[in-house]
CSV table of C-alpha atoms in Angstrom, one decimal:
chain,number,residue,atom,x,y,z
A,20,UNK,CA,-0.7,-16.3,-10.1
A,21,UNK,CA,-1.4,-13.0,-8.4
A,22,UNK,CA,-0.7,-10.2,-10.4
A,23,UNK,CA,-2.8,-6.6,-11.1
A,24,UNK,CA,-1.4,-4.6,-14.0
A,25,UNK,CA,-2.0,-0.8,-14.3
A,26,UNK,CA,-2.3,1.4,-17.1
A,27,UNK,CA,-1.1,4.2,-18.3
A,28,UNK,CA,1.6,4.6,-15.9
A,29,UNK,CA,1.7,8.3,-17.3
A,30,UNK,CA,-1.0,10.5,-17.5
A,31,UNK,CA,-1.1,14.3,-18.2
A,32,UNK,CA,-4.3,16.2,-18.6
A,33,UNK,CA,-5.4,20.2,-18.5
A,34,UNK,CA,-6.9,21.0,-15.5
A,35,UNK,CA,-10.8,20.6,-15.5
A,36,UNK,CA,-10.5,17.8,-17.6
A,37,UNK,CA,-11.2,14.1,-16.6
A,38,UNK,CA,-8.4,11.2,-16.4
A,39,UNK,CA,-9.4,7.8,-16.3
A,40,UNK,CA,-7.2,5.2,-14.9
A,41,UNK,CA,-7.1,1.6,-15.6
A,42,UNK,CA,-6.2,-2.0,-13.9
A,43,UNK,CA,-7.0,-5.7,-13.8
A,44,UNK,CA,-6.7,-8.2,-11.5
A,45,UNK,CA,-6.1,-12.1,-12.0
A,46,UNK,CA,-7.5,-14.1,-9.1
A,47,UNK,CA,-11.0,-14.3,-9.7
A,48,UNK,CA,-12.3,-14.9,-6.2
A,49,UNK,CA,-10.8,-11.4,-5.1
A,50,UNK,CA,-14.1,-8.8,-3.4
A,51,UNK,CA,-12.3,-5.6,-2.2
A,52,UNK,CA,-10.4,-2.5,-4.5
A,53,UNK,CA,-8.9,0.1,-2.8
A,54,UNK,CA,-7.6,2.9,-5.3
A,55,UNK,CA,-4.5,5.0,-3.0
A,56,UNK,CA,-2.8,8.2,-3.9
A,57,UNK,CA,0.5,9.7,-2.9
A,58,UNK,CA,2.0,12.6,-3.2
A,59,UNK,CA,5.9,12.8,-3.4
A,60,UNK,CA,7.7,11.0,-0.1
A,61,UNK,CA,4.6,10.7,1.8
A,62,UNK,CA,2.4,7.3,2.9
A,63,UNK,CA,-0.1,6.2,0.5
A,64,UNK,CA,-3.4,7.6,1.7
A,65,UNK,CA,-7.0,5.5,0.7
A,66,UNK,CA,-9.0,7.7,-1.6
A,67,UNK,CA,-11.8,5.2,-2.6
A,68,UNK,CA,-12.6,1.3,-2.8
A,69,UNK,CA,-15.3,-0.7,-4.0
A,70,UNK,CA,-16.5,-4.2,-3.3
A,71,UNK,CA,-17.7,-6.8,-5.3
A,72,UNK,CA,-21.4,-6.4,-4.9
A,73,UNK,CA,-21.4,-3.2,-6.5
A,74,UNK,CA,-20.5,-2.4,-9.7
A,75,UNK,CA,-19.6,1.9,-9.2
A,76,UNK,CA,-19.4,3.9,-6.5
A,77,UNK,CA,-18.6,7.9,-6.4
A,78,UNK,CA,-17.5,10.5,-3.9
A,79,UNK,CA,-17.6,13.9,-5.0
A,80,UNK,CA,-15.2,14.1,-8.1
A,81,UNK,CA,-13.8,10.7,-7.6
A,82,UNK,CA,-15.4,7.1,-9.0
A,83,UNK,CA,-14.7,3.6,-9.0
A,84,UNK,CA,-16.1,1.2,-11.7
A,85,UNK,CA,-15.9,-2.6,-11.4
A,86,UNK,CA,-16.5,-5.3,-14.1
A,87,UNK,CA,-16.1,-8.6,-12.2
A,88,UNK,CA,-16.6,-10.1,-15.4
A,89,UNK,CA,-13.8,-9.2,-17.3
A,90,UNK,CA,-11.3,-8.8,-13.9
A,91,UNK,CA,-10.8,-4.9,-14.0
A,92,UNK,CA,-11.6,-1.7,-12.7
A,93,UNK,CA,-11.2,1.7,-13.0
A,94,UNK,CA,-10.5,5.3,-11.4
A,95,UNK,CA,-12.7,8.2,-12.8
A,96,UNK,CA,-11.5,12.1,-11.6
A,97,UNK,CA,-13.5,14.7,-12.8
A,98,UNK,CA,-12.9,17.8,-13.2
A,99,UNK,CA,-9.1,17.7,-12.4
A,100,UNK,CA,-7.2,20.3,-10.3
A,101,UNK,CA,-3.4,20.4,-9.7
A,102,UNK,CA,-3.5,18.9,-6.3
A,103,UNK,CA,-5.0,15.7,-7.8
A,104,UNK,CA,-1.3,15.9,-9.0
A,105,UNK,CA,0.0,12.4,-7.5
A,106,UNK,CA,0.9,8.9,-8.1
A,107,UNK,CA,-2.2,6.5,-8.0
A,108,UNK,CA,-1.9,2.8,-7.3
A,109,UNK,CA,-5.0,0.3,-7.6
A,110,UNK,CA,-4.8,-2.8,-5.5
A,111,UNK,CA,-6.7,-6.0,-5.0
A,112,UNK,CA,-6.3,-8.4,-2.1
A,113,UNK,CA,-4.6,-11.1,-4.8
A,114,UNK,CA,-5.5,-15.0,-3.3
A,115,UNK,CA,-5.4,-14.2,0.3
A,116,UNK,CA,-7.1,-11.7,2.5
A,117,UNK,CA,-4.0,-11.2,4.3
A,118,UNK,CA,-2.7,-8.6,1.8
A,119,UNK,CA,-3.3,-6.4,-1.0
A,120,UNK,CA,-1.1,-6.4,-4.2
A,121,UNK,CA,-0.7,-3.4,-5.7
A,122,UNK,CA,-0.6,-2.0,-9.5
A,123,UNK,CA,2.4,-0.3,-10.8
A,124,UNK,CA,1.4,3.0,-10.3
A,125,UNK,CA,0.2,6.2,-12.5
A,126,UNK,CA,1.9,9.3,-12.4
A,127,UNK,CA,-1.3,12.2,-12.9
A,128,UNK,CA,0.1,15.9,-14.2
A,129,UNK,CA,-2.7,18.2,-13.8
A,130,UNK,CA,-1.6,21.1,-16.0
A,131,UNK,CA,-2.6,24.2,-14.6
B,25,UNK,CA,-8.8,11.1,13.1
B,26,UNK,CA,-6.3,8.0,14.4
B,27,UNK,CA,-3.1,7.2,12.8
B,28,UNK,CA,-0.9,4.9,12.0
B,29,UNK,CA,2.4,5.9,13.5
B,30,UNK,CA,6.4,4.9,12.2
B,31,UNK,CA,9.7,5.1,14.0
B,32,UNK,CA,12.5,6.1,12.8
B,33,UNK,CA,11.4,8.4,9.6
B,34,UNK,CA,15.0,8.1,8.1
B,35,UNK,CA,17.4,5.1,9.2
B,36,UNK,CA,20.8,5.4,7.6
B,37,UNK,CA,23.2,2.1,8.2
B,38,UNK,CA,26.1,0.3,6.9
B,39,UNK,CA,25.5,-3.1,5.3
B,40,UNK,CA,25.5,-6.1,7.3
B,41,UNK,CA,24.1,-4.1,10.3
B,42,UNK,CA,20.6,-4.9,12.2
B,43,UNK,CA,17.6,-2.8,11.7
B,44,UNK,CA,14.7,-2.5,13.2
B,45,UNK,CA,11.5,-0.5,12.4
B,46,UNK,CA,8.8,0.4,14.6
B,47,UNK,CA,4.9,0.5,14.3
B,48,UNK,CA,2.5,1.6,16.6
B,49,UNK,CA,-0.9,0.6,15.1
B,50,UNK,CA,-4.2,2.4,15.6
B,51,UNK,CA,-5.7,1.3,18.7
B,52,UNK,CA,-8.3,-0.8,18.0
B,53,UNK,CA,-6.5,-2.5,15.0
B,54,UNK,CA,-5.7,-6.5,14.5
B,55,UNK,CA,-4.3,-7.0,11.3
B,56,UNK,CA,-1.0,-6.0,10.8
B,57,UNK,CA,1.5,-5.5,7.8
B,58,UNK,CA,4.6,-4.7,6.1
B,59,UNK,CA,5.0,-3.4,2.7
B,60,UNK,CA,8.0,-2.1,0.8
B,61,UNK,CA,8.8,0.8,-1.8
B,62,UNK,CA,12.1,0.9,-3.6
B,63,UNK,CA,12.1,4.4,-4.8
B,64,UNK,CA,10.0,5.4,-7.7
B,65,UNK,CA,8.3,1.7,-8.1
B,66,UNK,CA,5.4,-0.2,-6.9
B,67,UNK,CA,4.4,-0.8,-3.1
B,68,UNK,CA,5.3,-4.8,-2.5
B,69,UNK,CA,3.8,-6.6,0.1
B,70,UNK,CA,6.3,-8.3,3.0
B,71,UNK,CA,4.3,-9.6,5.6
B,72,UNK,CA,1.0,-10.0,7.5
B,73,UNK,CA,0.5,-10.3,11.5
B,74,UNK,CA,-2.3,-11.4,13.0
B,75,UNK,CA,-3.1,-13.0,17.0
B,76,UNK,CA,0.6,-13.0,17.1
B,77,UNK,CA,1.9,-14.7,14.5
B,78,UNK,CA,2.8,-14.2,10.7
B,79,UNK,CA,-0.6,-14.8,8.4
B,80,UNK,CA,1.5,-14.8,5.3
B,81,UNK,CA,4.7,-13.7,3.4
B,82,UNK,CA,5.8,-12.8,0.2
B,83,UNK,CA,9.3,-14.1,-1.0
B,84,UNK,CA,11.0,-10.7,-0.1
B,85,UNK,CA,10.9,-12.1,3.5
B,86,UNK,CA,13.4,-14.2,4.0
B,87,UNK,CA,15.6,-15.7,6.7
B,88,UNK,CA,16.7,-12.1,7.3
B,89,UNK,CA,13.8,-10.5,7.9
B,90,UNK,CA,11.7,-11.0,11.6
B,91,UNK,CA,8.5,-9.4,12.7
B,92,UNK,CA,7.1,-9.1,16.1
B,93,UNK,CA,4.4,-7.2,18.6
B,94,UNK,CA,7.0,-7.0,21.5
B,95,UNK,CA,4.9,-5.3,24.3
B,96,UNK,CA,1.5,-5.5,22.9
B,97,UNK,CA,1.6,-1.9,21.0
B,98,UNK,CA,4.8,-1.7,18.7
B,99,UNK,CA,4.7,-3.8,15.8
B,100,UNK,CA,8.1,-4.0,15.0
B,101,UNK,CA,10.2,-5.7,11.6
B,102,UNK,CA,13.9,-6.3,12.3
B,103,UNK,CA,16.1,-7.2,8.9
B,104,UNK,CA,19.3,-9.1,10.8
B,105,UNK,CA,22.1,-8.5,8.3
B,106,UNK,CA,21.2,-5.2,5.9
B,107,UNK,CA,22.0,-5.2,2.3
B,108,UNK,CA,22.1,-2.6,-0.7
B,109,UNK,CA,19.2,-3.4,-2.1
B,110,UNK,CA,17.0,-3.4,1.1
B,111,UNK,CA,17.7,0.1,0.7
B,112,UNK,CA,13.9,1.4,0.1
B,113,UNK,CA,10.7,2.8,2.2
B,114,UNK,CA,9.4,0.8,4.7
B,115,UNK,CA,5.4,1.1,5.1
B,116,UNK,CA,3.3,-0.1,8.1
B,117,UNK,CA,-0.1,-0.7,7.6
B,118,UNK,CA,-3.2,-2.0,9.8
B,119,UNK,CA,-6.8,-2.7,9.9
B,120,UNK,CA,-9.4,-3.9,12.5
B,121,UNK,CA,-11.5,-6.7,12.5
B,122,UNK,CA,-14.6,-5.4,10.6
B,123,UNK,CA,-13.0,-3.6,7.4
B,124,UNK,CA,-10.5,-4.5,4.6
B,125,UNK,CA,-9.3,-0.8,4.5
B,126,UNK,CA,-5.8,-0.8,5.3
B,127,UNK,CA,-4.4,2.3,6.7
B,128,UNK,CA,-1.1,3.1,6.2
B,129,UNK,CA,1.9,4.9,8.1
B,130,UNK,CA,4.2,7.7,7.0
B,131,UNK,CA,6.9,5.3,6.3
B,132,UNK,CA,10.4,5.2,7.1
B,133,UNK,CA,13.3,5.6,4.6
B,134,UNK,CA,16.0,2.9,5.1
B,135,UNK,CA,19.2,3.6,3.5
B,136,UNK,CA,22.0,0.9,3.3
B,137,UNK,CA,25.5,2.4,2.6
Protein backbone atom coordinates (compact mmCIF):
# COMPACT_ATOMS: atom_id res chain seq x y z
CA UNK A 1 0.00 0.00 0.00
CA UNK A 2 0.91 3.60 -0.23
CA UNK A 3 1.94 4.97 2.81
CA UNK A 4 5.11 7.62 3.85
CA UNK A 5 5.59 7.96 7.52
CA UNK A 6 7.30 11.04 9.06
CA UNK A 7 9.37 11.53 12.01
CA UNK A 8 9.62 13.34 14.72
CA UNK A 9 6.44 15.14 14.34
CA UNK A 10 7.92 17.59 17.08
CA UNK A 11 11.00 19.20 16.78
CA UNK A 12 12.47 22.11 18.84
CA UNK A 13 15.94 23.35 18.37
CA UNK A 14 18.09 26.79 19.51
CA UNK A 15 18.39 28.89 16.85
CA UNK A 16 21.67 28.33 14.77
CA UNK A 17 21.42 24.90 15.28
CA UNK A 18 20.57 22.17 12.66
CA UNK A 19 17.23 19.97 12.67
CA UNK A 20 17.07 16.95 10.65
CA UNK A 21 13.87 15.55 9.55
CA UNK A 22 12.99 12.16 8.66
CA UNK A 23 10.48 10.00 6.28
CA UNK A 24 10.10 6.77 4.23
CA UNK A 25 8.18 5.81 1.56
CA UNK A 26 6.71 2.27 0.65
CA UNK A 27 6.19 1.96 -3.16
CA UNK A 28 9.43 1.23 -4.50
CA UNK A 29 9.05 2.47 -8.00
CA UNK A 30 8.31 6.15 -6.69
CA UNK A 31 11.22 8.97 -8.48
CA UNK A 32 10.16 12.50 -7.14
CA UNK A 33 10.32 14.04 -3.22
CA UNK A 34 9.10 17.27 -2.71
CA UNK A 35 9.69 18.51 1.05
CA UNK A 36 6.80 21.66 1.68
CA UNK A 37 6.60 24.04 4.54
CA UNK A 38 3.69 26.05 5.99
CA UNK A 39 3.32 28.47 8.18
CA UNK A 40 0.15 28.70 10.32
CA UNK A 41 -3.26 28.95 7.93
CA UNK A 42 -1.40 29.54 4.76
CA UNK A 43 -0.94 26.99 1.48
CA UNK A 44 1.92 24.68 1.64
CA UNK A 45 4.67 26.28 -0.28
CA UNK A 46 7.60 23.80 -2.13
CA UNK A 47 10.89 24.40 -0.47
CA UNK A 48 13.02 21.60 -2.08
CA UNK A 49 12.63 18.07 -3.94
CA UNK A 50 14.85 15.67 -5.22
CA UNK A 51 14.69 12.91 -7.81
CA UNK A 52 15.71 9.54 -8.01
CA UNK A 53 18.90 9.93 -9.89
CA UNK A 54 20.50 11.86 -7.29
CA UNK A 55 21.21 11.00 -4.13
CA UNK A 56 21.45 14.92 -2.27
CA UNK A 57 20.80 18.06 -3.43
CA UNK A 58 21.25 21.61 -1.36
CA UNK A 59 20.00 25.15 -1.66
CA UNK A 60 21.58 27.56 0.55
CA UNK A 61 20.74 26.27 4.13
CA UNK A 62 18.33 23.69 3.01
CA UNK A 63 19.26 19.80 1.82
CA UNK A 64 17.62 16.78 0.71
CA UNK A 65 19.16 13.32 1.08
CA UNK A 66 17.80 10.22 -0.66
CA UNK A 67 18.60 6.44 -0.05
CA UNK A 68 16.52 4.63 -2.63
CA UNK A 69 17.76 1.63 -1.04
CA UNK A 70 16.32 1.68 2.14
CA UNK A 71 12.95 3.86 0.90
CA UNK A 72 13.67 7.22 2.86
CA UNK A 73 14.79 10.55 2.82
CA UNK A 74 15.60 13.31 4.66
CA UNK A 75 15.34 17.31 5.31
CA UNK A 76 18.66 18.93 6.58
CA UNK A 77 18.29 22.95 7.78
CA UNK A 78 21.31 24.45 8.87
CA UNK A 79 21.82 27.01 10.72
CA UNK A 80 18.18 27.54 11.97
CA UNK A 81 16.46 30.94 12.39
CA UNK A 82 12.89 31.50 13.83
CA UNK A 83 11.22 31.98 10.57
CA UNK A 84 12.19 28.32 9.59
CA UNK A 85 9.44 28.15 12.40
CA UNK A 86 6.70 25.97 10.42
CA UNK A 87 5.20 22.72 9.79
CA UNK A 88 7.18 20.54 7.21
CA UNK A 89 5.55 17.75 5.31
CA UNK A 90 7.59 15.22 2.92
CA UNK A 91 5.77 13.65 0.17
CA UNK A 92 6.30 11.05 -2.48
CA UNK A 93 4.07 10.47 -5.54
CA UNK A 94 2.85 6.85 -3.76
CA UNK A 95 1.93 4.24 -6.98
CA UNK A 96 0.62 6.78 -9.38
CA UNK A 97 1.97 9.88 -10.84
CA UNK A 98 -1.25 11.44 -10.50
CA UNK A 99 -0.67 12.46 -6.91
CA UNK A 100 1.53 12.90 -4.06
CA UNK A 101 0.96 11.42 -0.53
CA UNK A 102 2.03 13.25 2.04
CA UNK A 103 3.82 12.55 5.56
CA UNK A 104 2.24 13.54 8.83
CA UNK A 105 3.86 16.59 9.27
CA UNK A 106 6.73 18.15 11.76
CA UNK A 107 6.12 20.93 13.80
CA UNK A 108 9.93 22.99 13.83
CA UNK A 109 10.32 25.57 17.02
CA UNK A 110 13.27 27.63 16.42
CA UNK A 111 13.98 29.01 19.78
CA UNK A 112 15.21 32.35 19.55
CA UNK B 1 5.91 34.78 -10.24
CA UNK B 2 2.30 32.94 -11.31
CA UNK B 3 -0.08 31.66 -8.82
CA UNK B 4 -2.36 29.36 -8.15
CA UNK B 5 -5.53 31.23 -7.24
CA UNK B 6 -8.82 29.94 -4.73
CA UNK B 7 -12.32 31.20 -4.41
CA UNK B 8 -13.96 31.62 -1.71
CA UNK B 9 -11.11 31.86 1.14
CA UNK B 10 -13.70 31.00 3.95
CA UNK B 11 -17.12 29.17 2.96
CA UNK B 12 -19.42 28.83 6.03
CA UNK B 13 -22.67 26.41 5.37
CA UNK B 14 -25.21 24.40 7.02
CA UNK B 15 -25.03 20.57 6.49
CA UNK B 16 -26.69 19.01 3.66
CA UNK B 17 -26.11 22.27 1.57
CA UNK B 18 -24.04 22.31 -1.88
CA UNK B 19 -20.61 23.68 -2.08
CA UNK B 20 -18.56 24.54 -4.54
CA UNK B 21 -14.87 25.62 -4.67
CA UNK B 22 -13.13 27.34 -7.30
CA UNK B 23 -9.57 27.03 -8.91
CA UNK B 24 -8.10 29.08 -11.39
CA UNK B 25 -4.81 27.27 -12.28
CA UNK B 26 -1.61 28.88 -13.55
CA UNK B 27 -1.82 29.34 -17.10
CA UNK B 28 0.07 27.08 -18.68
CA UNK B 29 -0.73 24.21 -16.23
CA UNK B 30 -2.50 20.58 -17.15
CA UNK B 31 -2.54 18.57 -14.28
CA UNK B 32 -4.94 19.39 -11.79
CA UNK B 33 -5.83 18.43 -8.08
CA UNK B 34 -7.65 18.44 -4.93
CA UNK B 35 -6.25 17.84 -1.56
CA UNK B 36 -7.73 18.18 1.81
CA UNK B 37 -6.57 19.40 5.41
CA UNK B 38 -8.64 18.74 8.48
CA UNK B 39 -7.17 21.18 10.90
CA UNK B 40 -3.91 20.41 12.48
CA UNK B 41 -3.37 16.97 10.43
CA UNK B 42 -1.86 15.80 7.28
CA UNK B 43 -2.69 17.14 3.65
CA UNK B 44 -4.81 13.99 1.93
CA UNK B 45 -5.13 13.71 -1.57
CA UNK B 46 -8.89 13.83 -3.26
CA UNK B 47 -8.62 13.94 -6.82
CA UNK B 48 -6.55 14.34 -10.00
CA UNK B 49 -7.78 16.14 -13.38
CA UNK B 50 -6.29 15.78 -16.41
CA UNK B 51 -7.62 16.36 -20.55
CA UNK B 52 -10.88 16.68 -18.82
CA UNK B 53 -11.46 13.96 -16.92
CA UNK B 54 -10.66 12.49 -13.35
CA UNK B 55 -6.94 10.64 -13.45
CA UNK B 56 -7.49 9.19 -10.08
CA UNK B 57 -9.22 9.37 -6.63
CA UNK B 58 -8.68 8.51 -3.28
CA UNK B 59 -11.62 7.04 -1.13
CA UNK B 60 -12.47 10.52 0.46
CA UNK B 61 -14.24 11.14 -2.96
CA UNK B 62 -17.19 9.69 -3.02
CA UNK B 63 -20.59 9.86 -4.68
CA UNK B 64 -20.78 13.35 -3.09
CA UNK B 65 -18.07 14.88 -4.29
CA UNK B 66 -17.75 16.24 -8.33
CA UNK B 67 -14.94 18.00 -10.10
CA UNK B 68 -14.99 19.87 -13.23
CA UNK B 69 -13.09 22.62 -15.63
CA UNK B 70 -16.43 24.38 -16.55
CA UNK B 71 -15.24 27.23 -19.00
CA UNK B 72 -11.72 26.11 -19.63
CA UNK B 73 -10.11 28.21 -16.66
CA UNK B 74 -11.85 27.44 -13.29
CA UNK B 75 -11.24 24.15 -11.89
CA UNK B 76 -13.97 23.75 -9.78
CA UNK B 77 -14.90 20.70 -6.82
CA UNK B 78 -18.66 20.72 -5.86
CA UNK B 79 -19.46 18.38 -2.52
CA UNK B 80 -23.54 17.89 -3.29
CA UNK B 81 -24.79 17.29 0.28
CA UNK B 82 -22.16 18.80 3.09
CA UNK B 83 -21.47 17.08 6.18
CA UNK B 84 -19.59 17.75 9.66
CA UNK B 85 -16.69 16.27 8.96
CA UNK B 86 -16.09 17.70 5.42
CA UNK B 87 -15.56 20.60 7.56
CA UNK B 88 -11.57 21.15 6.67
CA UNK B 89 -9.23 23.30 4.18
CA UNK B 90 -9.64 22.71 0.72
CA UNK B 91 -6.28 22.98 -1.37
CA UNK B 92 -5.95 23.31 -5.19
CA UNK B 93 -2.90 22.33 -6.70
CA UNK B 94 -1.54 22.18 -10.49
CA UNK B 95 1.41 21.44 -12.62
CA UNK B 96 2.31 21.56 -16.40
CA UNK B 97 3.38 19.02 -18.51
CA UNK B 98 7.14 19.04 -17.97
CA UNK B 99 7.55 19.01 -14.10
CA UNK B 100 6.24 17.00 -11.04
CA UNK B 101 6.33 20.13 -8.85
CA UNK B 102 2.88 20.74 -7.73
CA UNK B 103 2.07 24.27 -6.82
CA UNK B 104 -0.43 24.88 -4.57
CA UNK B 105 -3.23 27.57 -3.78
CA UNK B 106 -4.05 29.55 -0.66
CA UNK B 107 -6.80 27.31 0.21
CA UNK B 108 -10.24 27.81 1.24
CA UNK B 109 -11.60 27.06 4.77
CA UNK B 110 -14.96 25.11 4.55
CA UNK B 111 -16.90 25.05 7.65
CA UNK B 112 -20.07 22.84 7.99
CA UNK B 113 -22.41 23.93 10.87
Amino acid sequence: GENVEQHPSTLSVQEGDSAVIKCTYSDSASNYFPWYKQELGKRPQLIIDIRSNVGEKKDQRIAVTLNKTAKHFSLHITETQPEDSAVYFCAAPGDSSYKLIFGSGTRLLVRP
Amino acid sequence: EPEVTQTPSHQVTQMGQEVILRCVPISNHLYFYWYRQILGQKVEFLVSFYNNEISEKSEIFDDQFSVERPDGSNFTLKIRSTKLEDSAMYFCATTSADTDTQYFGPGTRLTVL
